[in-house]
Short mmCIF file of C-alpha atoms and ligand atoms in Angstrom, two decimals:
data_model
loop_
_atom_site.label_atom_id
_atom_site.label_comp_id
_atom_site.label_asym_id
_atom_site.label_seq_id
_atom_site.Cartn_x
_atom_site.Cartn_y
_atom_site.Cartn_z
CA MET A 1 -25.39 -6.90 6.23
CA ASP A 2 -24.72 -8.40 2.82
CA PHE A 3 -21.58 -10.72 2.40
CA GLU A 4 -21.90 -11.29 -1.45
CA TYR A 5 -20.11 -9.07 -3.66
CA PRO A 6 -22.70 -7.11 -5.36
CA PRO A 7 -23.57 -8.42 -9.42
CA LYS A 8 -21.05 -5.36 -11.07
CA VAL A 9 -18.46 -6.48 -8.96
CA GLN A 10 -18.96 -10.14 -9.18
CA ALA A 11 -18.90 -9.96 -13.17
CA LEU A 12 -15.72 -7.44 -13.00
CA ARG A 13 -13.94 -10.29 -10.81
CA ARG A 14 -14.92 -13.13 -13.64
CA GLN A 15 -13.68 -10.51 -16.38
CA LEU A 16 -10.41 -9.83 -14.47
CA GLU A 17 -9.83 -13.46 -13.93
CA ALA A 18 -10.45 -14.14 -17.53
CA PHE A 19 -8.23 -11.50 -18.71
CA MET A 20 -5.42 -12.30 -16.29
CA GLU A 21 -5.82 -16.28 -17.33
CA ARG A 22 -5.96 -15.65 -21.10
CA TYR A 23 -3.03 -12.66 -21.59
CA LEU A 24 -1.04 -12.42 -18.56
CA LEU A 25 -0.19 -15.81 -17.10
CA PRO A 26 0.93 -16.93 -20.61
CA TYR A 27 3.71 -14.01 -20.49
CA ASN A 28 4.92 -14.73 -16.75
CA ALA A 29 7.76 -16.70 -17.80
CA ALA A 30 8.81 -14.00 -20.48
CA TRP A 31 8.02 -11.06 -17.73
CA HIS A 32 10.53 -12.73 -15.87
CA GLN A 33 13.21 -13.50 -18.61
CA ALA A 34 13.27 -9.99 -19.99
CA VAL A 35 13.72 -8.45 -16.52
CA ALA A 36 16.77 -10.86 -15.91
CA GLN A 37 18.11 -10.04 -19.08
CA GLY A 38 17.54 -6.07 -18.25
CA VAL A 39 14.81 -5.35 -20.37
CA TYR A 40 12.15 -3.38 -18.57
CA PRO A 41 8.97 -3.00 -18.76
CA PRO A 42 9.01 -6.02 -21.33
CA PRO A 43 7.59 -4.48 -24.73
CA PHE A 44 4.78 -6.64 -24.48
CA ILE A 45 3.32 -4.59 -21.37
CA GLU A 46 2.30 -1.59 -23.42
CA ASP A 47 -0.03 -3.99 -25.73
CA LEU A 48 -1.36 -5.48 -22.12
CA LYS A 49 -2.31 -1.94 -21.10
CA GLU A 50 -4.00 -1.16 -24.46
CA LEU A 51 -5.89 -4.47 -24.64
CA ALA A 52 -7.06 -3.86 -20.58
CA ARG A 53 -8.21 -0.21 -21.36
CA THR A 54 -9.97 -1.42 -24.33
CA GLU A 55 -11.78 -4.06 -22.29
CA GLY A 56 -12.93 -1.40 -19.64
CA LEU A 57 -10.03 -2.75 -16.99
CA TRP A 58 -8.48 0.42 -16.46
CA ASN A 59 -8.02 2.78 -13.48
CA LEU A 60 -9.87 0.47 -11.18
CA PHE A 61 -9.19 2.09 -8.29
CA LEU A 62 -10.41 5.81 -7.76
CA PRO A 63 -13.89 6.48 -6.98
CA GLY A 64 -13.66 10.26 -7.67
CA LEU A 65 -13.18 10.21 -11.26
CA ARG A 66 -14.82 13.02 -13.02
CA GLU A 67 -16.77 12.29 -16.11
CA ASP A 68 -13.75 13.18 -18.26
CA GLU A 69 -11.22 11.01 -16.94
CA PRO A 70 -10.63 7.28 -17.69
CA GLY A 71 -11.43 4.64 -15.44
CA THR A 72 -14.25 2.55 -13.50
CA ARG A 73 -15.36 4.81 -10.66
CA LEU A 74 -15.36 1.90 -8.55
CA SER A 75 -15.66 2.32 -4.68
CA ASN A 76 -12.70 1.10 -2.41
CA LEU A 77 -15.03 -1.76 -1.43
CA GLU A 78 -15.69 -2.59 -4.72
CA TYR A 79 -12.02 -2.19 -6.16
CA ALA A 80 -10.88 -4.74 -3.33
CA PRO A 81 -11.64 -8.19 -4.84
CA LEU A 82 -10.09 -6.92 -8.08
CA ALA A 83 -6.88 -5.64 -6.24
CA GLU A 84 -6.73 -9.06 -4.72
CA ILE A 85 -7.02 -10.86 -7.97
CA MET A 86 -4.01 -8.38 -9.62
CA GLY A 87 -1.97 -9.09 -6.41
CA ARG A 88 -1.24 -12.87 -7.32
CA LEU A 89 0.81 -11.69 -10.06
CA PRO A 90 3.22 -8.92 -9.03
CA TRP A 91 3.18 -7.00 -12.52
CA ALA A 92 -0.20 -7.35 -12.93
CA SER A 93 -1.36 -4.07 -11.68
CA GLU A 94 0.88 -2.12 -14.10
CA VAL A 95 -1.43 -3.62 -16.99
CA PHE A 96 -4.51 -2.02 -15.48
CA ASN A 97 -2.81 0.92 -14.32
CA CYS A 98 -3.34 0.04 -10.74
CA SER A 99 0.02 0.13 -9.48
CA ALA A 100 1.52 1.88 -6.23
CA PRO A 101 2.49 4.05 -6.16
CA ASP A 102 0.82 5.91 -8.83
CA THR A 103 -2.59 5.20 -7.67
CA GLY A 104 -1.74 6.67 -4.08
CA ASN A 105 0.11 9.88 -6.05
CA MET A 106 -2.97 10.13 -8.37
CA GLU A 107 -5.31 10.55 -5.70
CA LEU A 108 -3.25 13.02 -4.13
CA LEU A 109 -3.19 14.76 -7.38
CA HIS A 110 -6.71 14.30 -7.55
CA LEU A 111 -7.64 15.81 -4.25
CA PHE A 112 -4.94 18.74 -4.36
CA SER A 113 -3.55 19.64 -8.04
CA THR A 114 -3.93 22.79 -9.72
CA PRO A 115 -5.71 22.83 -13.39
CA GLU A 116 -2.06 22.95 -14.95
CA GLN A 117 -0.70 20.52 -12.59
CA ASN A 118 -4.01 18.55 -13.23
CA ARG A 119 -2.86 18.74 -17.10
CA GLN A 120 0.88 18.39 -17.07
CA TRP A 121 0.63 15.42 -14.41
CA LEU A 122 -2.43 13.91 -13.52
CA ARG A 123 -3.89 13.37 -17.05
CA PRO A 124 -0.70 11.24 -18.15
CA LEU A 125 -0.78 9.30 -14.97
CA LEU A 126 -4.01 8.27 -15.75
CA ASP A 127 -3.73 7.41 -19.38
CA GLY A 128 -0.92 5.43 -18.03
CA THR A 129 2.00 7.06 -20.09
CA ILE A 130 3.89 8.16 -17.49
CA ARG A 131 4.63 6.96 -14.03
CA SER A 132 5.67 8.36 -10.65
CA ALA A 133 6.87 8.17 -7.22
CA PHE A 134 6.51 9.48 -3.71
CA ALA A 135 9.92 10.54 -1.89
CA MET A 136 9.33 10.91 1.76
CA SER A 137 11.83 8.81 3.83
CA GLU A 138 15.21 9.64 4.53
CA PRO A 139 18.45 7.51 5.37
CA ASP A 140 19.91 10.08 8.16
CA VAL A 141 16.48 10.61 10.31
CA ALA A 142 13.66 8.16 11.28
CA SER A 143 11.33 8.69 9.10
CA SER A 144 8.73 6.64 10.76
CA ASP A 145 8.38 9.81 12.37
CA PRO A 146 8.07 12.12 9.38
CA THR A 147 8.19 15.56 11.70
CA ASN A 148 11.92 14.56 11.23
CA LEU A 149 12.25 14.72 7.71
CA GLN A 150 15.21 17.29 6.97
CA THR A 151 14.98 17.85 3.04
CA THR A 152 14.38 21.69 2.71
CA MET A 153 12.43 23.56 0.43
CA ARG A 154 13.30 27.69 0.36
CA HIS A 155 11.91 30.11 -2.10
CA GLU A 156 14.15 32.12 -4.44
CA GLY A 157 12.57 34.67 -6.36
CA GLU A 158 9.92 32.56 -8.80
CA GLN A 159 11.26 29.31 -7.71
CA LEU A 160 11.72 26.43 -5.40
CA VAL A 161 15.29 25.11 -4.38
CA LEU A 162 15.03 21.37 -2.71
CA ASN A 163 17.84 19.97 -1.07
CA GLY A 164 18.15 16.70 0.79
CA ARG A 165 18.59 12.91 0.31
CA LYS A 166 15.44 10.33 -0.04
CA TRP A 167 15.81 6.77 -0.11
CA PHE A 168 13.71 3.45 -0.77
CA ILE A 169 11.64 5.47 -3.45
CA THR A 170 9.49 2.89 -5.28
CA GLY A 171 9.22 3.36 -8.74
CA ALA A 172 11.97 5.69 -9.10
CA ALA A 173 13.68 3.36 -11.63
CA HIS A 174 10.82 2.79 -13.61
CA PRO A 175 12.19 4.14 -17.27
CA ALA A 176 8.43 5.90 -17.58
CA CYS A 177 8.59 7.82 -14.29
CA GLN A 178 8.83 10.94 -14.73
CA LEU A 179 7.33 12.80 -11.48
CA LEU A 180 8.92 12.59 -8.10
CA ILE A 181 6.56 14.28 -5.13
CA VAL A 182 9.12 15.48 -2.70
CA MET A 183 8.26 15.71 0.85
CA CYS A 184 10.46 18.82 2.03
CA ARG A 185 10.85 20.87 5.12
CA CYS A 186 9.52 24.54 4.14
CA GLY A 187 11.08 26.09 7.23
CA SER A 188 8.01 27.98 8.07
CA GLU A 189 6.63 27.92 11.61
CA GLY A 190 3.19 27.24 10.13
CA ASN A 191 0.76 29.27 8.51
CA GLY A 192 -1.23 31.18 11.00
CA ALA A 193 -4.62 29.27 10.99
CA ASN A 194 -2.53 26.03 11.73
CA GLY A 195 -2.52 26.22 15.67
CA ASN A 196 -0.51 27.40 17.86
CA ASN A 197 0.98 24.81 20.43
CA ALA A 198 4.52 23.23 19.23
CA SER A 199 2.98 19.88 18.32
CA SER A 200 0.74 21.48 16.01
CA ALA A 201 3.58 23.72 14.61
CA LYS A 202 5.64 20.59 13.87
CA HIS A 203 3.01 19.03 12.02
CA HIS A 204 2.85 21.98 9.41
CA GLN A 205 6.46 22.45 8.31
CA HIS A 206 6.40 20.48 5.62
CA SER A 207 4.90 20.52 2.08
CA MET A 208 5.13 18.28 -1.03
CA VAL A 209 6.88 19.58 -4.31
CA LEU A 210 6.36 18.27 -7.72
CA VAL A 211 9.71 17.59 -9.32
CA PRO A 212 9.99 16.35 -12.99
CA MET A 213 12.80 13.34 -12.67
CA ASP A 214 14.82 14.93 -15.27
CA THR A 215 15.59 18.30 -13.27
CA PRO A 216 19.05 19.05 -12.83
CA GLY A 217 20.43 18.69 -9.42
CA LEU A 218 18.28 15.36 -9.30
CA THR A 219 20.56 12.06 -9.25
CA LEU A 220 19.34 8.48 -8.85
CA VAL A 221 22.32 7.20 -6.64
CA ARG A 222 20.95 3.21 -6.80
CA ASN A 223 18.49 0.94 -6.79
CA ILE A 224 18.34 -0.91 -3.39
CA PRO A 225 17.66 -4.40 -3.20
CA ILE A 226 15.00 -5.67 -0.89
CA LEU A 227 16.97 -8.70 1.08
CA GLN A 228 18.07 -10.31 -2.22
CA HIS A 229 15.58 -8.98 -4.34
CA HIS A 230 16.01 -6.35 -6.98
CA ALA A 231 12.96 -5.08 -8.05
CA PRO A 232 13.26 -3.36 -11.62
CA GLU A 233 11.01 -0.26 -10.80
CA GLY A 234 13.52 0.42 -8.03
CA HIS A 235 13.32 1.24 -4.18
CA CYS A 236 15.80 4.41 -4.75
CA GLU A 237 18.07 6.16 -3.01
CA ILE A 238 17.47 9.75 -4.67
CA LEU A 239 20.20 12.87 -4.25
CA LEU A 240 18.60 16.54 -4.57
CA ARG A 241 21.30 19.11 -4.60
CA ASP A 242 20.06 22.53 -5.33
CA VAL A 243 17.10 21.15 -7.60
CA ARG A 244 14.82 24.24 -8.91
CA VAL A 245 11.45 24.03 -9.85
CA PRO A 246 9.26 27.01 -10.60
CA ALA A 247 7.07 28.02 -7.69
CA SER A 248 4.15 26.75 -9.25
CA HIS A 249 5.08 23.24 -8.68
CA LEU A 250 4.26 23.39 -4.91
CA LEU A 251 1.25 20.91 -4.58
CA GLY A 252 -1.72 22.14 -2.24
CA LEU A 253 -0.77 24.97 0.51
CA GLU A 254 2.68 25.52 1.77
CA GLY A 255 3.30 23.70 5.21
CA GLU A 256 -0.30 21.17 4.81
CA GLY A 257 2.20 18.08 3.36
CA PHE A 258 1.00 16.24 6.58
CA ALA A 259 -2.37 16.53 6.07
CA MET A 260 -2.16 15.74 2.53
CA ALA A 261 0.22 12.72 3.10
CA GLN A 262 -2.64 11.08 5.28
CA ALA A 263 -5.14 11.67 2.61
CA ARG A 264 -3.16 9.90 0.17
CA LEU A 265 -1.80 6.80 2.42
CA GLY A 266 -5.29 5.75 3.75
CA PRO A 267 -6.35 4.38 0.05
CA GLY A 268 -2.75 3.54 -0.83
CA ARG A 269 -2.09 1.55 2.30
CA ILE A 270 -5.05 -0.59 1.98
CA HIS A 271 -4.55 -1.29 -1.77
CA HIS A 272 -1.33 -3.03 -0.66
CA CYS A 273 -3.73 -5.00 2.01
CA MET A 274 -5.80 -6.23 -1.07
CA ARG A 275 -3.32 -7.36 -2.86
CA THR A 276 -1.68 -9.29 0.14
CA ILE A 277 -5.03 -11.37 0.68
CA GLY A 278 -4.37 -12.32 -3.29
CA GLN A 279 -0.85 -13.50 -2.71
CA CYS A 280 -1.80 -15.27 0.39
CA GLU A 281 -4.64 -16.97 -1.33
CA LEU A 282 -2.22 -18.11 -3.80
CA ALA A 283 0.31 -19.44 -1.30
CA LEU A 284 -2.38 -21.23 0.10
CA ALA A 285 -3.58 -22.90 -2.81
CA LEU A 286 0.27 -23.77 -3.64
CA MET A 287 0.79 -25.31 -0.53
CA CYS A 288 -2.25 -27.29 -0.79
CA GLU A 289 -1.51 -28.72 -4.19
CA ARG A 290 2.03 -29.17 -3.22
CA THR A 291 0.96 -31.44 -0.11
CA LEU A 292 -1.46 -33.53 -2.21
CA GLU A 293 1.45 -34.41 -4.32
CA ARG A 294 4.67 -34.65 -2.16
CA GLN A 295 5.50 -38.03 -0.12
CA ALA A 296 7.86 -38.46 2.62
CA PHE A 297 8.00 -41.38 5.20
CA GLY A 298 5.39 -42.99 3.07
CA LYS A 299 2.45 -40.50 3.41
CA HIS A 300 1.82 -37.47 1.65
CA LEU A 301 2.57 -33.94 3.10
CA SER A 302 -1.13 -33.57 3.57
CA ASP A 303 -1.53 -36.65 5.68
CA PHE A 304 0.83 -34.90 8.71
CA ALA A 305 -1.27 -33.41 11.07
CA ASN A 306 0.82 -30.33 11.75
CA VAL A 307 0.60 -29.78 7.78
CA ARG A 308 -3.06 -29.73 8.23
CA ASP A 309 -2.96 -27.37 10.98
CA TRP A 310 -0.98 -24.73 8.92
CA ILE A 311 -3.57 -25.26 6.15
CA ALA A 312 -6.65 -24.57 8.37
CA GLU A 313 -4.80 -22.14 10.48
CA SER A 314 -3.97 -20.24 6.87
CA ARG A 315 -7.64 -20.04 5.76
CA LEU A 316 -8.79 -18.87 9.04
CA GLU A 317 -6.23 -16.16 8.97
CA ILE A 318 -7.08 -15.13 5.63
CA ASP A 319 -10.53 -14.88 5.97
CA GLN A 320 -10.31 -12.63 9.09
CA ALA A 321 -8.00 -10.55 7.38
CA ARG A 322 -10.26 -10.36 4.19
CA LEU A 323 -13.10 -9.02 6.44
CA LEU A 324 -11.09 -6.43 7.88
CA VAL A 325 -9.90 -5.40 4.82
CA LEU A 326 -13.40 -4.93 3.20
CA ARG A 327 -14.48 -3.23 6.37
CA THR A 328 -11.82 -0.77 6.24
CA ALA A 329 -12.12 -0.16 2.55
CA TRP A 330 -16.26 0.51 3.47
CA LEU A 331 -15.11 3.00 6.15
CA LEU A 332 -12.88 4.65 3.49
CA ASP A 333 -15.78 5.11 1.20
CA HIS A 334 -18.13 6.51 4.01
CA HIS A 335 -16.13 8.70 6.04
CA ALA A 336 -12.93 10.83 5.31
CA SER A 337 -9.63 9.53 5.21
CA ARG A 338 -8.93 10.86 8.87
CA ASP A 339 -11.68 9.04 10.23
CA SER A 340 -10.74 5.83 8.99
CA ARG A 341 -7.22 6.21 10.14
CA ILE A 342 -7.10 3.88 13.04
CA ASP A 343 -8.83 0.87 10.92
CA VAL A 344 -5.82 1.54 8.41
CA SER A 345 -3.30 1.26 10.51
CA ALA A 346 -4.93 -2.09 12.21
CA ILE A 347 -5.13 -3.66 8.19
CA LYS A 348 -1.72 -2.54 7.93
CA VAL A 349 -0.32 -4.57 10.91
CA VAL A 350 -2.71 -7.89 10.33
CA ALA A 351 -1.71 -7.66 6.49
CA ALA A 352 2.11 -7.57 6.79
CA ARG A 353 1.63 -10.32 9.86
CA LEU A 354 -0.56 -12.40 7.48
CA GLN A 355 1.79 -12.42 4.83
CA THR A 356 4.62 -13.40 6.67
CA ARG A 357 2.96 -16.30 8.50
CA VAL A 358 0.71 -17.89 5.70
CA VAL A 359 4.06 -17.78 3.08
CA ASP A 360 6.41 -18.91 5.55
CA ARG A 361 4.39 -22.01 5.85
CA ALA A 362 3.98 -22.13 2.26
CA VAL A 363 7.92 -21.96 2.14
CA GLN A 364 8.37 -24.81 4.78
CA VAL A 365 6.23 -27.22 3.18
CA PHE A 366 8.11 -26.71 -0.29
CA GLY A 367 11.32 -27.31 1.20
CA ALA A 368 14.39 -25.67 -0.33
CA MET A 369 12.41 -25.16 -3.36
CA GLY A 370 10.22 -22.66 -1.31
CA LEU A 371 13.54 -20.40 -1.27
CA SER A 372 14.23 -20.65 -4.63
CA PRO A 373 12.76 -18.22 -7.52
CA ASP A 374 11.23 -21.27 -9.00
CA THR A 375 7.82 -20.07 -7.19
CA PRO A 376 6.32 -16.76 -6.33
CA LEU A 377 6.87 -17.52 -2.44
CA ALA A 378 10.10 -16.26 -1.86
CA TRP A 379 9.33 -13.20 -3.49
CA PHE A 380 5.57 -13.28 -1.82
CA TRP A 381 7.70 -13.40 1.74
CA THR A 382 10.31 -10.70 0.67
CA TRP A 383 7.34 -8.41 0.25
CA GLY A 384 5.55 -9.57 2.90
CA ARG A 385 8.59 -8.53 5.73
CA ALA A 386 9.21 -5.34 3.85
CA LEU A 387 5.38 -4.57 4.47
CA HIS A 388 6.27 -4.53 8.09
CA LEU A 389 7.91 -1.23 7.28
CA LEU A 390 6.59 0.36 4.46
CA ASP A 391 4.21 3.01 4.82
CA GLY A 392 5.20 2.93 8.57
CA PRO A 393 6.49 0.10 10.83
CA ASP A 394 4.43 -1.98 12.39
CA GLU A 395 4.91 -0.42 16.24
CA VAL A 396 4.02 3.20 14.95
CA HIS A 397 0.79 1.83 13.97
CA LEU A 398 0.15 -0.42 17.11
CA ARG A 399 1.15 2.86 19.12
CA ALA A 400 -1.96 4.90 17.45
CA ILE A 401 -4.34 1.97 17.82
CA ALA A 402 -3.37 2.08 20.95
CA ARG A 403 -3.58 5.43 21.65
CA HIS A 404 -7.10 5.59 20.38
CA GLU A 405 -8.38 2.60 22.45
CA LEU A 406 -6.82 4.70 26.02
CA ASP A 407 -8.60 7.87 24.66
CA ARG A 408 -11.76 6.27 24.65
CA ALA A 409 -11.20 4.66 28.03
CA ARG A 410 -10.26 7.94 29.18
CA GLU A 411 -13.50 9.63 27.73
CA ASN A 412 -15.52 6.79 29.68
CA LEU A 413 -13.81 6.45 32.82
CA GLY A 414 -15.74 5.27 35.56
CA HIS A 415 -18.33 3.81 33.23
CA LEU A 416 -17.59 0.46 33.94
CA SER A 417 -18.06 0.33 37.65
CA ALA A 418 -21.43 -1.74 37.50
CA TYR A 419 -19.35 -4.57 36.29
CA PHE A 420 -17.26 -4.75 39.42
CA THR A 421 -18.70 -6.08 42.92
CA THR A 422 -17.78 -5.18 46.49
CA PRO A 423 -17.57 -6.80 49.28
CA GLU A 424 -19.93 -4.13 50.71
CA GLN A 425 -22.64 -4.97 47.88
CA LEU A 426 -22.35 -8.77 48.30
CA ARG A 427 -23.06 -8.06 52.31
CA ALA A 428 -25.87 -5.81 51.47
CA GLU A 429 -29.77 -6.78 51.39
CA PRO A 430 -30.49 -8.39 47.97
CA HIS A 431 -31.68 -5.25 46.09
CA ILE A 432 -33.32 -6.00 42.40
CA ARG A 433 -35.07 -3.18 40.73
C1 FAD B 1 9.99 -1.76 -0.01
C2 FAD B 1 10.13 -0.61 0.63
C3 FAD B 1 9.63 0.53 0.04
C4 FAD B 1 9.45 1.87 0.32
N1 FAD B 1 8.87 2.56 -0.36
C5 FAD B 1 9.08 3.77 -0.12
C6 FAD B 1 8.73 5.32 -0.86
O1 FAD B 1 8.10 5.13 -1.93
N2 FAD B 1 8.86 6.17 -0.50
C7 FAD B 1 9.30 6.78 1.10
O2 FAD B 1 9.15 7.69 0.93
N3 FAD B 1 9.46 5.79 1.65
C8 FAD B 1 9.62 4.26 1.38
N4 FAD B 1 9.80 3.27 2.27
C9 FAD B 1 10.40 3.63 3.37
C10 FAD B 1 9.38 3.42 4.43
O3 FAD B 1 8.26 4.25 4.47
C11 FAD B 1 10.21 3.59 5.79
O4 FAD B 1 11.59 2.35 5.63
C12 FAD B 1 9.40 3.34 7.24
O5 FAD B 1 8.45 4.53 7.19
C13 FAD B 1 10.57 3.44 8.51
O6 FAD B 1 11.33 4.59 8.81
P1 FAD B 1 13.01 3.99 8.64
O7 FAD B 1 13.57 3.40 7.83
O8 FAD B 1 13.55 5.14 8.74
O9 FAD B 1 13.01 3.53 10.29
P2 FAD B 1 13.14 4.29 11.55
O10 FAD B 1 12.19 5.64 11.51
O11 FAD B 1 14.07 4.31 11.74
O12 FAD B 1 12.24 3.18 12.53
C14 FAD B 1 12.96 1.92 12.97
C15 FAD B 1 12.42 1.26 13.95
O13 FAD B 1 12.20 1.72 15.33
C16 FAD B 1 11.11 1.30 15.57
N5 FAD B 1 10.17 2.54 15.80
C17 FAD B 1 10.09 3.45 15.30
N6 FAD B 1 8.78 4.12 16.06
C18 FAD B 1 8.77 3.38 16.48
C19 FAD B 1 7.45 3.78 18.00
N7 FAD B 1 6.67 4.91 17.74
N8 FAD B 1 7.11 2.79 18.61
C20 FAD B 1 7.85 1.67 18.84
N9 FAD B 1 9.06 1.44 17.90
C21 FAD B 1 9.37 2.42 17.11
C22 FAD B 1 10.24 0.69 14.86
O14 FAD B 1 10.74 -1.18 15.32
C23 FAD B 1 10.88 0.56 13.31
O15 FAD B 1 10.95 -0.47 12.58
C24 FAD B 1 10.06 1.88 1.93
C25 FAD B 1 10.47 0.87 2.29
C26 FAD B 1 10.50 -0.19 1.76
C27 FAD B 1 10.85 -1.46 3.14
#
């Protein structure tokens, strides 16, 4: 087991850090100013994208890219430390064409699109000329259990007709967002080979449909703020009323939306966790700097024992989480998404807890300023709080982990008896083989 990043990744880290330092950080204030004035994305983003692509810092995330597709073909493990660096600046990922939810959507299209869908949607996404969104959650049902989803899809001649309401759809307000991947109920009770029992059928009733954002009947109702934060790319409520698309817009097989969502959510989920590590590293660095500069009651804040504990605990927690992120990335590289499911669930919970805990300490150290928009901390905390819910609430992941542990225990039931000692054994003649 080698804990050193390979030379190729070390070189890319240095290149990416230098690029961020030289080209992105000087624009940070301008980015916030433009967004505050309603200009989104700021005009310099396209120039930065072009520069990043020229330097080879483009599509860093997709291991399975073909030779004719633009990108670096890094494994998930190699991508992790780079996502960590991009995570420090919430708008950085777009410059390198590595933003959520596009990365997950590109993975999905890469796996399941037809040649025509590939040409129409995947290629422009890989080129960064369009953006996309993924619409699963609905206001009227508990969306943490996707078997509840009610948005319908019916066939009408050569068309698919969609009706329903989605919400918290990230990225849908981005002016370049042209594609909505909609998860909907197709009404079929499964397509034959997909199992006979009711529980299996429940997982074969949903399909994914590629819907252009300008399709008549699709209405962007509102961009929902997350706590007090207004994200310019949007977490949107979307109404679909008799939305008609050609039947060729079905992605993958009808009724297989669940299995496809699993494939999408593996790498997509872990990218959030990688960026979390970067945000927590920055929060810790800011916290340390502040404690060395600020004085209260005749001491630097760094001299208070509780503050030192917060710093130390944060370091321990970040390093533990990073190891789990890297291990999960490695598992995704070497096993099917399905077989890494439990590890992805684990890191998803760990990352959300890490982000709210570490950033909360940093906010406390900064005093009132920590709650203001003058530091990145308020946004990091807000995002951390959202991470406890998005891509599935913590409780659902914990349930999956517990179920997995209990299944393993059930398989081995009785195998641990040698660890017990009964009174009869203790009374018996010593018997050592
Ligand atoms: C910032 C943000 C961005 C998002 N982006 C997207 C997006 O791009 N696309 C999209 O489709 N959705 C998106 N979502 C929605 C997100 O995926 C859902 O909010 C999430 O799946 C939970 O669904 P729900 O809100 O309906 O909660 P519910 O399903 O109503 O659950 C509510 C609560 O019930 C409890 N609970 C549920 N199940 C269990 C269980 N098995 N055991 C114990 N307790 C349980 C949990 O405490 C849970 O938080 C986003 C959400 C946020 C906050």
